[in-house]
mmCIF file of C-alpha atoms in Angstrom:
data_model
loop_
_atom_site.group_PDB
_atom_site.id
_atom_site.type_symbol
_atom_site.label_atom_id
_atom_site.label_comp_id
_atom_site.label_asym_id
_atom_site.label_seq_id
_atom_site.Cartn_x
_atom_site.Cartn_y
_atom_site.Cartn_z
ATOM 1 C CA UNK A 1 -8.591 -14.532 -9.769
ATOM 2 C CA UNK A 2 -8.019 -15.515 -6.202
ATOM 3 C CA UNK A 3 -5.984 -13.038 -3.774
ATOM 4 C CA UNK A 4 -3.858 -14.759 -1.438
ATOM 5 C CA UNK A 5 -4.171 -12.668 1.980
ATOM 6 C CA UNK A 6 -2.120 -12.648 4.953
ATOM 7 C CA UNK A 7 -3.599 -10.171 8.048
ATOM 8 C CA UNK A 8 -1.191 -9.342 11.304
ATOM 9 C CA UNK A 9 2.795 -8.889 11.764
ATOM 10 C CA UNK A 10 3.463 -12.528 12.658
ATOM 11 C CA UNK A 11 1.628 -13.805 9.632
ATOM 12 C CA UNK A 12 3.540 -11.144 6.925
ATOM 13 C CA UNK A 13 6.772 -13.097 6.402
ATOM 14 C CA UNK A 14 10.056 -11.447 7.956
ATOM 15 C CA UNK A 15 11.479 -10.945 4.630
ATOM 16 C CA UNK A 16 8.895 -8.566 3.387
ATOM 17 C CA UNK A 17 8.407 -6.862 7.073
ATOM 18 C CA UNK A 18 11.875 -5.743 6.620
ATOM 19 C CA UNK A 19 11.390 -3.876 3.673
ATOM 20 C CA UNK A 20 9.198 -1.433 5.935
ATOM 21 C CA UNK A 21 11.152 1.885 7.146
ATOM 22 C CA UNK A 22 8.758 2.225 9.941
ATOM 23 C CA UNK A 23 10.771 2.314 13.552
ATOM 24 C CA UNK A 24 8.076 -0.771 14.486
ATOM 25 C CA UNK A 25 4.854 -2.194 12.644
ATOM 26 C CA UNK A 26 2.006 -2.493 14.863
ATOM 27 C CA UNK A 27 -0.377 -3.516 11.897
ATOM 28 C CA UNK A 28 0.806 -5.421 8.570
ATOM 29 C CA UNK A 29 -1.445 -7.370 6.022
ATOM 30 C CA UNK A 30 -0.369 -8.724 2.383
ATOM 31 C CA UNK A 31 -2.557 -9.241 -0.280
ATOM 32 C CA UNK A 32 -0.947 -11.304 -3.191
ATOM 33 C CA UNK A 33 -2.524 -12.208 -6.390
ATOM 34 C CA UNK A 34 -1.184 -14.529 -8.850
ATOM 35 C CA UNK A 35 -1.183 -13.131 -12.723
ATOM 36 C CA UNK A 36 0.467 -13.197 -16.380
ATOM 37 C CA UNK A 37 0.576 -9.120 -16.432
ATOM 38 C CA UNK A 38 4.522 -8.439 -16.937
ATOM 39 C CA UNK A 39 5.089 -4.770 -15.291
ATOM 40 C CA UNK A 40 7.078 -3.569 -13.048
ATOM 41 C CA UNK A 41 6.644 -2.938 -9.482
ATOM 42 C CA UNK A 42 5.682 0.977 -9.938
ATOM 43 C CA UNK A 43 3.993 0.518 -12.556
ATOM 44 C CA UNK A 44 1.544 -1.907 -10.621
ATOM 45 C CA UNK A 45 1.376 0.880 -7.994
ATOM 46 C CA UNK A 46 0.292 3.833 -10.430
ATOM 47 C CA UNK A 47 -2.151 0.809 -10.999
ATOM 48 C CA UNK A 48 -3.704 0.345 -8.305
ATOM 49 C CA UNK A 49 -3.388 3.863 -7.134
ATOM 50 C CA UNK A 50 -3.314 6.099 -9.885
ATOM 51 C CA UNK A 51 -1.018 8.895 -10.374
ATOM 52 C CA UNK A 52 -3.436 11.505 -8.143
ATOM 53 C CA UNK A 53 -5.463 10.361 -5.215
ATOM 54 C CA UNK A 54 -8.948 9.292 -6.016
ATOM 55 C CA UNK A 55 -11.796 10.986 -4.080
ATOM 56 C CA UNK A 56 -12.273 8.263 -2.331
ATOM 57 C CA UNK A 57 -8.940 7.853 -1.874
ATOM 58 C CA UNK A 58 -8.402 11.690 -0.445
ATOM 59 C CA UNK A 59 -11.543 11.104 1.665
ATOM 60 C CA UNK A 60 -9.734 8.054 3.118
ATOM 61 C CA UNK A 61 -6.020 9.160 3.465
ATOM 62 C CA UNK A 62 -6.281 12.479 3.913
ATOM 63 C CA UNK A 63 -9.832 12.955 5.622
ATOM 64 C CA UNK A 64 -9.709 10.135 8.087
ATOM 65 C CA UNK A 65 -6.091 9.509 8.813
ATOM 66 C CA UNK A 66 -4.714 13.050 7.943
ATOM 67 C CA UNK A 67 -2.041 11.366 6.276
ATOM 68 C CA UNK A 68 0.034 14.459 4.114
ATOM 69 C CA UNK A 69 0.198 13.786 0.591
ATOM 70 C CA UNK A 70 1.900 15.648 -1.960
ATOM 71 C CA UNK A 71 -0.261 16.756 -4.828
ATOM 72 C CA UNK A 72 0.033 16.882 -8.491
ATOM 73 C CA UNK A 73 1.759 14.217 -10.125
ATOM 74 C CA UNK A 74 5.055 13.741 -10.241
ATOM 75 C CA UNK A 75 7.943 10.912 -11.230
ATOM 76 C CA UNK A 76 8.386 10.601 -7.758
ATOM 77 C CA UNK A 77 4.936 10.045 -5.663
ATOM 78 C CA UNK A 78 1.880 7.574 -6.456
ATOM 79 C CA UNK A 79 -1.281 8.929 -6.055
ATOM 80 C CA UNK A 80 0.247 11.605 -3.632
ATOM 81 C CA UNK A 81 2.159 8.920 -1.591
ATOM 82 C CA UNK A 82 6.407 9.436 -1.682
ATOM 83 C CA UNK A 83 8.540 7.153 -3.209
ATOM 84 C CA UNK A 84 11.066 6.535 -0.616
ATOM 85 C CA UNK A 85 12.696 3.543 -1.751
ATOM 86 C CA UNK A 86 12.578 0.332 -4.820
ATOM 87 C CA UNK A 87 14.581 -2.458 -5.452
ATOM 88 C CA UNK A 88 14.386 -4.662 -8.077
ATOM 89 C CA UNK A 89 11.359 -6.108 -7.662
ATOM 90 C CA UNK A 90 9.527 -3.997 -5.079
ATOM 91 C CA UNK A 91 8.489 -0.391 -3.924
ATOM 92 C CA UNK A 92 7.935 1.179 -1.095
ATOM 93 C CA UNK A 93 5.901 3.748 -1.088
ATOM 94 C CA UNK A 94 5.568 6.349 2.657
ATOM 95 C CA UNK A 95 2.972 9.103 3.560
ATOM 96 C CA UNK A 96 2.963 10.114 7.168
ATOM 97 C CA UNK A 97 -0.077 12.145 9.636
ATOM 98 C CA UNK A 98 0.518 13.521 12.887
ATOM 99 C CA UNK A 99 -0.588 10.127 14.305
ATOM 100 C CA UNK A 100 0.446 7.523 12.499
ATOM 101 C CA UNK A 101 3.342 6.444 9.633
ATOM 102 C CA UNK A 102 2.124 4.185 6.647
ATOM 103 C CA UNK A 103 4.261 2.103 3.975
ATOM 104 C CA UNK A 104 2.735 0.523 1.214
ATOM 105 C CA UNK A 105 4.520 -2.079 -0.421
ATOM 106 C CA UNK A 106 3.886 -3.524 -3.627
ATOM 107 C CA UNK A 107 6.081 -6.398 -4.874
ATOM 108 C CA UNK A 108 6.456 -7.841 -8.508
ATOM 109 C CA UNK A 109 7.901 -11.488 -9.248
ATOM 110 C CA UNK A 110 7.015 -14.677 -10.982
ATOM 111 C CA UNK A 111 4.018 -14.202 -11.592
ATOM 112 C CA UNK A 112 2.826 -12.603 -8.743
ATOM 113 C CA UNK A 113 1.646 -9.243 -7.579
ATOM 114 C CA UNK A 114 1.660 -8.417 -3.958
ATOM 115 C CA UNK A 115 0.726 -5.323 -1.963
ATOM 116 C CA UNK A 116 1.523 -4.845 1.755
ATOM 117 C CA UNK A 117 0.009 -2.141 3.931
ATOM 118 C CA UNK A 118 2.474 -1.396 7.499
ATOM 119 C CA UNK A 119 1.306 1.300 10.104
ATOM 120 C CA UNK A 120 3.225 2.284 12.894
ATOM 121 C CA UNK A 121 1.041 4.449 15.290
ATOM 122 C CA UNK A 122 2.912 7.803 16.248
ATOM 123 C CA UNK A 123 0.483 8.638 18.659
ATOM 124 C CA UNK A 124 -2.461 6.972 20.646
ATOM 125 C CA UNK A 125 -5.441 7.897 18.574
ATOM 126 C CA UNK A 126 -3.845 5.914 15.846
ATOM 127 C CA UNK A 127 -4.850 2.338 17.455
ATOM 128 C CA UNK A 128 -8.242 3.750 17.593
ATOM 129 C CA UNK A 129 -8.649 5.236 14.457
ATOM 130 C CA UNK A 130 -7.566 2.542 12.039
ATOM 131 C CA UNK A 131 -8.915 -1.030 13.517
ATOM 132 C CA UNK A 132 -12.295 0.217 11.917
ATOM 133 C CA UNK A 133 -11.014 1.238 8.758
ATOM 134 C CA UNK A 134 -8.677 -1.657 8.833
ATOM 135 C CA UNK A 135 -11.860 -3.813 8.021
ATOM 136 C CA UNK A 136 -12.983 -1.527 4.943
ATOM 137 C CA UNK A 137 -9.505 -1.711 3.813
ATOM 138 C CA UNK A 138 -8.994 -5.626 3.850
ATOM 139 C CA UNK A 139 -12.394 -5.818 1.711
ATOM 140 C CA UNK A 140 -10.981 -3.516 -1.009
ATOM 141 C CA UNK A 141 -7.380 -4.667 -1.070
ATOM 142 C CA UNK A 142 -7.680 -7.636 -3.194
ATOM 143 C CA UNK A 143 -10.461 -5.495 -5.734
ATOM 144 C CA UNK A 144 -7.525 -3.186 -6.024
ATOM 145 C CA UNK A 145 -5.079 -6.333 -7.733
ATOM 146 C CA UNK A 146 -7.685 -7.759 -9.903
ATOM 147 C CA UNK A 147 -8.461 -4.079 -11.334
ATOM 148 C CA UNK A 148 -4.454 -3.344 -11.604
ATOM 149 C CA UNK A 149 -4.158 -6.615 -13.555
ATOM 150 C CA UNK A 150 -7.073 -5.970 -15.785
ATOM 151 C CA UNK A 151 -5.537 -2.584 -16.491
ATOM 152 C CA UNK A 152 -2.522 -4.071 -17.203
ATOM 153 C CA UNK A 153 -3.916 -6.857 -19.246
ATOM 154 C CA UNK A 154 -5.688 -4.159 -21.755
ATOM 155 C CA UNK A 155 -2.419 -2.010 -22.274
ATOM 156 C CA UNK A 156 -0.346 -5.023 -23.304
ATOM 157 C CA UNK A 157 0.271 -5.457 -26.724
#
């Protein structure tokens, strides 16, 4: 299974950069990944994500970027991220630190499954902290589609 990616706001097409809430995107990648799993865009995102942050996940989101995440599940957060907005073939999900603002997208649509990460850096420390971790997170990105869709694959009847 080959994951498409695209890496920087000029290369993430306008159309999918406007889905963001963030005030301005100073990083943007897209990982898409073609498939025959039929689900919707949430349910791709409790995928990929689970309901409740991973430990690796916390150590990640809430360790190194302080990002605040809810806890518990709940209808209306993935894996402690806020469901702030969907349409009918996307959702956006939003989780916020005192240096930075993130979206995650994930998109759903003929036969494709994408996922878009968008940071907007509040504060300074923000274009320091995540260019490192931006590398980490582009290598795990597309392992995150293929294990949604083999997920997805099993529960179908």
């Amino acid at each position: 299974m080959t994951v498409d990616s695209a890496v920087g706001t000029h290369n993430v097409p306008e159309s999918v950069r406007a889905l963001s809430s963030l005030p301005g995107i100073d990083y943007a990648d897209r990982f898409t990944l073609s498939t025959d799993a039929d689900a919707t865009p949430e349910q791709w995102a409790r995928a990929m994500f689970g309901d409740v942050p991973s430990l690796a996940e916390l150590l990640i989101w809430r360790g190194l970027l302080g990002l605040r995440l809810s806890r518990g599940r709940s209808p209306d957060t993935v894996a402690g991220w806020r469901i702030a907005e969907r349409g009918e073939d996307w959702i956006r999900l939003e989780a916020a630190s005192w240096f930075l603002t993130g979206n995650l997208l994930v998109q759903a649509a003929e036969g494709r499954v994408s996922l878009g990460t968008f940071l907007y850096y509040d504060r300074r420390l923000g274009r320091s902290v995540w260019p490192p971790l931006s590398a980490v997170h582009r290598r795990l990105a597309p392992g995150l589609l293929r294990d949604a869709a083999a997920k997805l694959d099993d529960h179908e009847p």
